[in-house]
Amino acid sequence: MHNIPNDTILHVPLPEGQPILRVVPMPSDTNYAGDIFGGWIMSQVDMAGSIPAIRRARGRVATVAVNSFVFKQPVFVGDIVSLYAEIIKVGHTSITVDVSVYAQRGVREGGEEICIKVTEAVLTYVAIDDNRRPKVVPQE
């Protein structure tokens, strides 16, 4: 098993409800040091954040800002990565989404499964029309 400090602060439960996206990183997703490449995680976060934004916009969205992005812990090959996304603000044409990422690991190494929060991010999307121009986010 990877060296994860035996710090109870790192071990957390998954949030309530189903994740918006769940994926297992593969060896091809690693950087030169063998950890999962940060760009791969950023891509997964953008996909996860876009799902509630698309639903709220009732159509296409484009990523316009990564307001914050914090890598808290590394992600390893074989981790079960669960992404949770929640809309935190709706503007005239924009939708801001909070994304939290958790890694479950340990079982495939024969140990106890642990869950660690590995990344958190806030992204802003803009609703767009068929011509890729901003459009008003519909009322709920």
mmCIF file with all atom_site columns, C-alpha atoms in Angstrom:
data_model
loop_
_atom_site.group_PDB
_atom_site.id
_atom_site.type_symbol
_atom_site.label_atom_id
_atom_site.label_alt_id
_atom_site.label_comp_id
_atom_site.label_asym_id
_atom_site.label_entity_id
_atom_site.label_seq_id
_atom_site.pdbx_PDB_ins_code
_atom_site.Cartn_x
_atom_site.Cartn_y
_atom_site.Cartn_z
_atom_site.occupancy
_atom_site.B_iso_or_equiv
_atom_site.pdbx_formal_charge
_atom_site.auth_seq_id
_atom_site.auth_comp_id
_atom_site.auth_asym_id
_atom_site.auth_atom_id
_atom_site.pdbx_PDB_model_num
ATOM 1   C CA . MET A 1 1   ? 0.000   0.000  0.000   1.00 0.00 ? 1   MET A CA 1
ATOM 2   C CA . HIS A 1 2   ? 1.142   3.555  -0.646  1.00 0.00 ? 2   HIS A CA 1
ATOM 3   C CA . ASN A 1 3   ? 2.561   5.506  2.255   1.00 0.00 ? 3   ASN A CA 1
ATOM 4   C CA . ILE A 1 4   ? -0.413  7.372  3.638   1.00 0.00 ? 4   ILE A CA 1
ATOM 5   C CA . PRO A 1 5   ? 0.178   8.879  7.059   1.00 0.00 ? 5   PRO A CA 1
ATOM 6   C CA . ASN A 1 6   ? -1.890  7.166  9.723   1.00 0.00 ? 6   ASN A CA 1
ATOM 7   C CA . ASP A 1 7   ? -3.504  10.509 10.520  1.00 0.00 ? 7   ASP A CA 1
ATOM 8   C CA . THR A 1 8   ? -7.199  10.263 11.293  1.00 0.00 ? 8   THR A CA 1
ATOM 9   C CA . ILE A 1 9   ? -7.692  13.771 9.894   1.00 0.00 ? 9   ILE A CA 1
ATOM 10  C CA . LEU A 1 10  ? -6.957  12.396 6.410   1.00 0.00 ? 10  LEU A CA 1
ATOM 11  C CA . HIS A 1 11  ? -9.469  9.552  6.673   1.00 0.00 ? 11  HIS A CA 1
ATOM 12  C CA . VAL A 1 12  ? -12.974 10.821 5.963   1.00 0.00 ? 12  VAL A CA 1
ATOM 13  C CA . PRO A 1 13  ? -16.310 9.292  4.980   1.00 0.00 ? 13  PRO A CA 1
ATOM 14  C CA . LEU A 1 14  ? -17.716 9.831  1.511   1.00 0.00 ? 14  LEU A CA 1
ATOM 15  C CA . PRO A 1 15  ? -20.388 12.552 1.390   1.00 0.00 ? 15  PRO A CA 1
ATOM 16  C CA . GLU A 1 16  ? -24.051 11.567 1.445   1.00 0.00 ? 16  GLU A CA 1
ATOM 17  C CA . GLY A 1 17  ? -25.648 10.709 -1.882  1.00 0.00 ? 17  GLY A CA 1
ATOM 18  C CA . GLN A 1 18  ? -24.249 9.443  -5.134  1.00 0.00 ? 18  GLN A CA 1
ATOM 19  C CA . PRO A 1 19  ? -21.179 10.986 -6.760  1.00 0.00 ? 19  PRO A CA 1
ATOM 20  C CA . ILE A 1 20  ? -21.712 12.840 -10.022 1.00 0.00 ? 20  ILE A CA 1
ATOM 21  C CA . LEU A 1 21  ? -18.795 10.860 -11.486 1.00 0.00 ? 21  LEU A CA 1
ATOM 22  C CA . ARG A 1 22  ? -16.723 7.866  -10.403 1.00 0.00 ? 22  ARG A CA 1
ATOM 23  C CA . VAL A 1 23  ? -13.571 6.690  -12.176 1.00 0.00 ? 23  VAL A CA 1
ATOM 24  C CA . VAL A 1 24  ? -10.472 4.541  -11.635 1.00 0.00 ? 24  VAL A CA 1
ATOM 25  C CA . PRO A 1 25  ? -7.172  6.042  -12.862 1.00 0.00 ? 25  PRO A CA 1
ATOM 26  C CA . MET A 1 26  ? -4.927  3.807  -14.925 1.00 0.00 ? 26  MET A CA 1
ATOM 27  C CA . PRO A 1 27  ? -1.131  3.617  -15.373 1.00 0.00 ? 27  PRO A CA 1
ATOM 28  C CA . SER A 1 28  ? -1.391  5.730  -18.542 1.00 0.00 ? 28  SER A CA 1
ATOM 29  C CA . ASP A 1 29  ? -2.704  8.602  -16.348 1.00 0.00 ? 29  ASP A CA 1
ATOM 30  C CA . THR A 1 30  ? 0.527   8.919  -14.336 1.00 0.00 ? 30  THR A CA 1
ATOM 31  C CA . ASN A 1 31  ? 3.247   11.558 -14.366 1.00 0.00 ? 31  ASN A CA 1
ATOM 32  C CA . TYR A 1 32  ? 6.977   10.819 -14.472 1.00 0.00 ? 32  TYR A CA 1
ATOM 33  C CA . ALA A 1 33  ? 6.992   10.047 -10.715 1.00 0.00 ? 33  ALA A CA 1
ATOM 34  C CA . GLY A 1 34  ? 4.224   7.461  -10.961 1.00 0.00 ? 34  GLY A CA 1
ATOM 35  C CA . ASP A 1 35  ? 1.484   9.549  -9.343  1.00 0.00 ? 35  ASP A CA 1
ATOM 36  C CA . ILE A 1 36  ? -1.687  10.425 -11.176 1.00 0.00 ? 36  ILE A CA 1
ATOM 37  C CA . PHE A 1 37  ? -1.026  13.494 -13.312 1.00 0.00 ? 37  PHE A CA 1
ATOM 38  C CA . GLY A 1 38  ? -2.635  16.680 -11.977 1.00 0.00 ? 38  GLY A CA 1
ATOM 39  C CA . GLY A 1 39  ? -3.986  17.509 -15.420 1.00 0.00 ? 39  GLY A CA 1
ATOM 40  C CA . TRP A 1 40  ? -5.918  14.234 -15.440 1.00 0.00 ? 40  TRP A CA 1
ATOM 41  C CA . ILE A 1 41  ? -7.558  15.158 -12.144 1.00 0.00 ? 41  ILE A CA 1
ATOM 42  C CA . MET A 1 42  ? -8.326  18.659 -13.426 1.00 0.00 ? 42  MET A CA 1
ATOM 43  C CA . SER A 1 43  ? -10.012 17.142 -16.474 1.00 0.00 ? 43  SER A CA 1
ATOM 44  C CA . GLN A 1 44  ? -12.171 14.875 -14.307 1.00 0.00 ? 44  GLN A CA 1
ATOM 45  C CA . VAL A 1 45  ? -13.109 17.841 -12.086 1.00 0.00 ? 45  VAL A CA 1
ATOM 46  C CA . ASP A 1 46  ? -14.123 19.900 -15.132 1.00 0.00 ? 46  ASP A CA 1
ATOM 47  C CA . MET A 1 47  ? -16.289 17.053 -16.445 1.00 0.00 ? 47  MET A CA 1
ATOM 48  C CA . ALA A 1 48  ? -17.908 16.522 -13.038 1.00 0.00 ? 48  ALA A CA 1
ATOM 49  C CA . GLY A 1 49  ? -18.575 20.234 -12.545 1.00 0.00 ? 49  GLY A CA 1
ATOM 50  C CA . SER A 1 50  ? -20.103 20.590 -15.982 1.00 0.00 ? 50  SER A CA 1
ATOM 51  C CA . ILE A 1 51  ? -22.813 17.979 -15.323 1.00 0.00 ? 51  ILE A CA 1
ATOM 52  C CA . PRO A 1 52  ? -24.898 19.991 -12.808 1.00 0.00 ? 52  PRO A CA 1
ATOM 53  C CA . ALA A 1 53  ? -24.143 23.161 -14.817 1.00 0.00 ? 53  ALA A CA 1
ATOM 54  C CA . ILE A 1 54  ? -25.528 21.570 -18.013 1.00 0.00 ? 54  ILE A CA 1
ATOM 55  C CA . ARG A 1 55  ? -28.628 20.416 -16.143 1.00 0.00 ? 55  ARG A CA 1
ATOM 56  C CA . ARG A 1 56  ? -29.193 23.870 -14.611 1.00 0.00 ? 56  ARG A CA 1
ATOM 57  C CA . ALA A 1 57  ? -28.558 25.681 -17.913 1.00 0.00 ? 57  ALA A CA 1
ATOM 58  C CA . ARG A 1 58  ? -30.750 23.168 -19.744 1.00 0.00 ? 58  ARG A CA 1
ATOM 59  C CA . GLY A 1 59  ? -28.154 23.040 -22.474 1.00 0.00 ? 59  GLY A CA 1
ATOM 60  C CA . ARG A 1 60  ? -24.561 23.694 -23.362 1.00 0.00 ? 60  ARG A CA 1
ATOM 61  C CA . VAL A 1 61  ? -22.049 25.319 -21.056 1.00 0.00 ? 61  VAL A CA 1
ATOM 62  C CA . ALA A 1 62  ? -18.427 26.374 -21.393 1.00 0.00 ? 62  ALA A CA 1
ATOM 63  C CA . THR A 1 63  ? -15.856 26.556 -18.615 1.00 0.00 ? 63  THR A CA 1
ATOM 64  C CA . VAL A 1 64  ? -14.898 30.210 -18.129 1.00 0.00 ? 64  VAL A CA 1
ATOM 65  C CA . ALA A 1 65  ? -12.959 30.146 -14.862 1.00 0.00 ? 65  ALA A CA 1
ATOM 66  C CA . VAL A 1 66  ? -11.245 27.886 -12.405 1.00 0.00 ? 66  VAL A CA 1
ATOM 67  C CA . ASN A 1 67  ? -11.789 30.035 -9.324  1.00 0.00 ? 67  ASN A CA 1
ATOM 68  C CA . SER A 1 68  ? -9.836  27.752 -7.026  1.00 0.00 ? 68  SER A CA 1
ATOM 69  C CA . PHE A 1 69  ? -8.186  24.363 -7.228  1.00 0.00 ? 69  PHE A CA 1
ATOM 70  C CA . VAL A 1 70  ? -6.403  22.658 -4.349  1.00 0.00 ? 70  VAL A CA 1
ATOM 71  C CA . PHE A 1 71  ? -4.597  19.334 -4.556  1.00 0.00 ? 71  PHE A CA 1
ATOM 72  C CA . LYS A 1 72  ? -4.745  18.087 -0.967  1.00 0.00 ? 72  LYS A CA 1
ATOM 73  C CA . GLN A 1 73  ? -3.343  14.553 -1.380  1.00 0.00 ? 73  GLN A CA 1
ATOM 74  C CA . PRO A 1 74  ? -1.990  12.467 -4.272  1.00 0.00 ? 74  PRO A CA 1
ATOM 75  C CA . VAL A 1 75  ? -4.138  10.079 -6.293  1.00 0.00 ? 75  VAL A CA 1
ATOM 76  C CA . PHE A 1 76  ? -2.729  6.653  -7.173  1.00 0.00 ? 76  PHE A CA 1
ATOM 77  C CA . VAL A 1 77  ? -3.325  4.101  -9.902  1.00 0.00 ? 77  VAL A CA 1
ATOM 78  C CA . GLY A 1 78  ? -6.226  1.885  -8.869  1.00 0.00 ? 78  GLY A CA 1
ATOM 79  C CA . ASP A 1 79  ? -7.845  4.351  -6.461  1.00 0.00 ? 79  ASP A CA 1
ATOM 80  C CA . ILE A 1 80  ? -11.609 4.608  -6.785  1.00 0.00 ? 80  ILE A CA 1
ATOM 81  C CA . VAL A 1 81  ? -12.009 8.329  -7.403  1.00 0.00 ? 81  VAL A CA 1
ATOM 82  C CA . SER A 1 82  ? -15.432 9.791  -6.578  1.00 0.00 ? 82  SER A CA 1
ATOM 83  C CA . LEU A 1 83  ? -16.342 13.330 -7.597  1.00 0.00 ? 83  LEU A CA 1
ATOM 84  C CA . TYR A 1 84  ? -19.172 15.268 -5.990  1.00 0.00 ? 84  TYR A CA 1
ATOM 85  C CA . ALA A 1 85  ? -20.434 18.515 -7.533  1.00 0.00 ? 85  ALA A CA 1
ATOM 86  C CA . GLU A 1 86  ? -22.831 21.114 -6.183  1.00 0.00 ? 86  GLU A CA 1
ATOM 87  C CA . ILE A 1 87  ? -24.012 24.396 -7.672  1.00 0.00 ? 87  ILE A CA 1
ATOM 88  C CA . ILE A 1 88  ? -23.153 27.202 -5.274  1.00 0.00 ? 88  ILE A CA 1
ATOM 89  C CA . LYS A 1 89  ? -24.162 30.255 -7.336  1.00 0.00 ? 89  LYS A CA 1
ATOM 90  C CA . VAL A 1 90  ? -26.272 31.050 -10.388 1.00 0.00 ? 90  VAL A CA 1
ATOM 91  C CA . GLY A 1 91  ? -25.800 34.363 -12.161 1.00 0.00 ? 91  GLY A CA 1
ATOM 92  C CA . HIS A 1 92  ? -27.415 35.866 -15.245 1.00 0.00 ? 92  HIS A CA 1
ATOM 93  C CA . THR A 1 93  ? -25.444 33.646 -17.650 1.00 0.00 ? 93  THR A CA 1
ATOM 94  C CA . SER A 1 94  ? -23.047 31.894 -15.262 1.00 0.00 ? 94  SER A CA 1
ATOM 95  C CA . ILE A 1 95  ? -23.157 28.904 -12.943 1.00 0.00 ? 95  ILE A CA 1
ATOM 96  C CA . THR A 1 96  ? -20.541 28.351 -10.237 1.00 0.00 ? 96  THR A CA 1
ATOM 97  C CA . VAL A 1 97  ? -19.950 24.788 -9.070  1.00 0.00 ? 97  VAL A CA 1
ATOM 98  C CA . ASP A 1 98  ? -18.055 23.378 -6.085  1.00 0.00 ? 98  ASP A CA 1
ATOM 99  C CA . VAL A 1 99  ? -16.376 20.015 -6.770  1.00 0.00 ? 99  VAL A CA 1
ATOM 100 C CA . SER A 1 100 ? -14.937 17.724 -4.095  1.00 0.00 ? 100 SER A CA 1
ATOM 101 C CA . VAL A 1 101 ? -12.846 14.681 -4.981  1.00 0.00 ? 101 VAL A CA 1
ATOM 102 C CA . TYR A 1 102 ? -12.298 11.613 -2.793  1.00 0.00 ? 102 TYR A CA 1
ATOM 103 C CA . ALA A 1 103 ? -10.052 8.571  -3.275  1.00 0.00 ? 103 ALA A CA 1
ATOM 104 C CA . GLN A 1 104 ? -10.890 5.173  -1.816  1.00 0.00 ? 104 GLN A CA 1
ATOM 105 C CA . ARG A 1 105 ? -7.907  2.879  -1.532  1.00 0.00 ? 105 ARG A CA 1
ATOM 106 C CA . GLY A 1 106 ? -6.461  -0.070 0.351   1.00 0.00 ? 106 GLY A CA 1
ATOM 107 C CA . VAL A 1 107 ? -8.715  -2.985 -0.555  1.00 0.00 ? 107 VAL A CA 1
ATOM 108 C CA . ARG A 1 108 ? -6.817  -4.128 -3.647  1.00 0.00 ? 108 ARG A CA 1
ATOM 109 C CA . GLU A 1 109 ? -3.627  -4.224 -1.547  1.00 0.00 ? 109 GLU A CA 1
ATOM 110 C CA . GLY A 1 110 ? -5.358  -6.528 0.928   1.00 0.00 ? 110 GLY A CA 1
ATOM 111 C CA . GLY A 1 111 ? -5.896  -3.898 3.590   1.00 0.00 ? 111 GLY A CA 1
ATOM 112 C CA . GLU A 1 112 ? -8.774  -1.943 5.007   1.00 0.00 ? 112 GLU A CA 1
ATOM 113 C CA . GLU A 1 113 ? -10.430 0.509  2.639   1.00 0.00 ? 113 GLU A CA 1
ATOM 114 C CA . ILE A 1 114 ? -9.794  4.123  3.529   1.00 0.00 ? 114 ILE A CA 1
ATOM 115 C CA . CYS A 1 115 ? -11.234 7.285  2.024   1.00 0.00 ? 115 CYS A CA 1
ATOM 116 C CA . ILE A 1 116 ? -9.262  10.504 1.631   1.00 0.00 ? 116 ILE A CA 1
ATOM 117 C CA . LYS A 1 117 ? -10.339 13.894 0.308   1.00 0.00 ? 117 LYS A CA 1
ATOM 118 C CA . VAL A 1 118 ? -7.773  14.531 -2.428  1.00 0.00 ? 118 VAL A CA 1
ATOM 119 C CA . THR A 1 119 ? -8.931  17.640 -4.280  1.00 0.00 ? 119 THR A CA 1
ATOM 120 C CA . GLU A 1 120 ? -11.372 20.509 -4.010  1.00 0.00 ? 120 GLU A CA 1
ATOM 121 C CA . ALA A 1 121 ? -12.190 23.081 -6.658  1.00 0.00 ? 121 ALA A CA 1
ATOM 122 C CA . VAL A 1 122 ? -14.616 25.823 -7.621  1.00 0.00 ? 122 VAL A CA 1
ATOM 123 C CA . LEU A 1 123 ? -15.311 26.380 -11.317 1.00 0.00 ? 123 LEU A CA 1
ATOM 124 C CA . THR A 1 124 ? -17.523 28.800 -13.213 1.00 0.00 ? 124 THR A CA 1
ATOM 125 C CA . TYR A 1 125 ? -19.369 27.855 -16.383 1.00 0.00 ? 125 TYR A CA 1
ATOM 126 C CA . VAL A 1 126 ? -21.323 30.061 -18.746 1.00 0.00 ? 126 VAL A CA 1
ATOM 127 C CA . ALA A 1 127 ? -24.513 28.916 -20.446 1.00 0.00 ? 127 ALA A CA 1
ATOM 128 C CA . ILE A 1 128 ? -24.135 29.135 -24.215 1.00 0.00 ? 128 ILE A CA 1
ATOM 129 C CA . ASP A 1 129 ? -26.463 28.953 -27.198 1.00 0.00 ? 129 ASP A CA 1
ATOM 130 C CA . ASP A 1 130 ? -25.986 27.049 -30.461 1.00 0.00 ? 130 ASP A CA 1
ATOM 131 C CA . ASN A 1 131 ? -23.679 29.830 -31.717 1.00 0.00 ? 131 ASN A CA 1
ATOM 132 C CA . ARG A 1 132 ? -21.475 29.549 -28.611 1.00 0.00 ? 132 ARG A CA 1
ATOM 133 C CA . ARG A 1 133 ? -22.682 32.920 -27.333 1.00 0.00 ? 133 ARG A CA 1
ATOM 134 C CA . PRO A 1 134 ? -23.659 33.443 -23.683 1.00 0.00 ? 134 PRO A CA 1
ATOM 135 C CA . LYS A 1 135 ? -27.343 32.929 -22.947 1.00 0.00 ? 135 LYS A CA 1
ATOM 136 C CA . VAL A 1 136 ? -29.480 33.584 -19.883 1.00 0.00 ? 136 VAL A CA 1
ATOM 137 C CA . VAL A 1 137 ? -29.670 30.731 -17.396 1.00 0.00 ? 137 VAL A CA 1
ATOM 138 C CA . PRO A 1 138 ? -33.367 29.724 -17.263 1.00 0.00 ? 138 PRO A CA 1
ATOM 139 C CA . GLN A 1 139 ? -35.323 30.204 -14.057 1.00 0.00 ? 139 GLN A CA 1
ATOM 140 C CA . GLU A 1 140 ? -35.841 26.988 -12.090 1.00 0.00 ? 140 GLU A CA 1
#
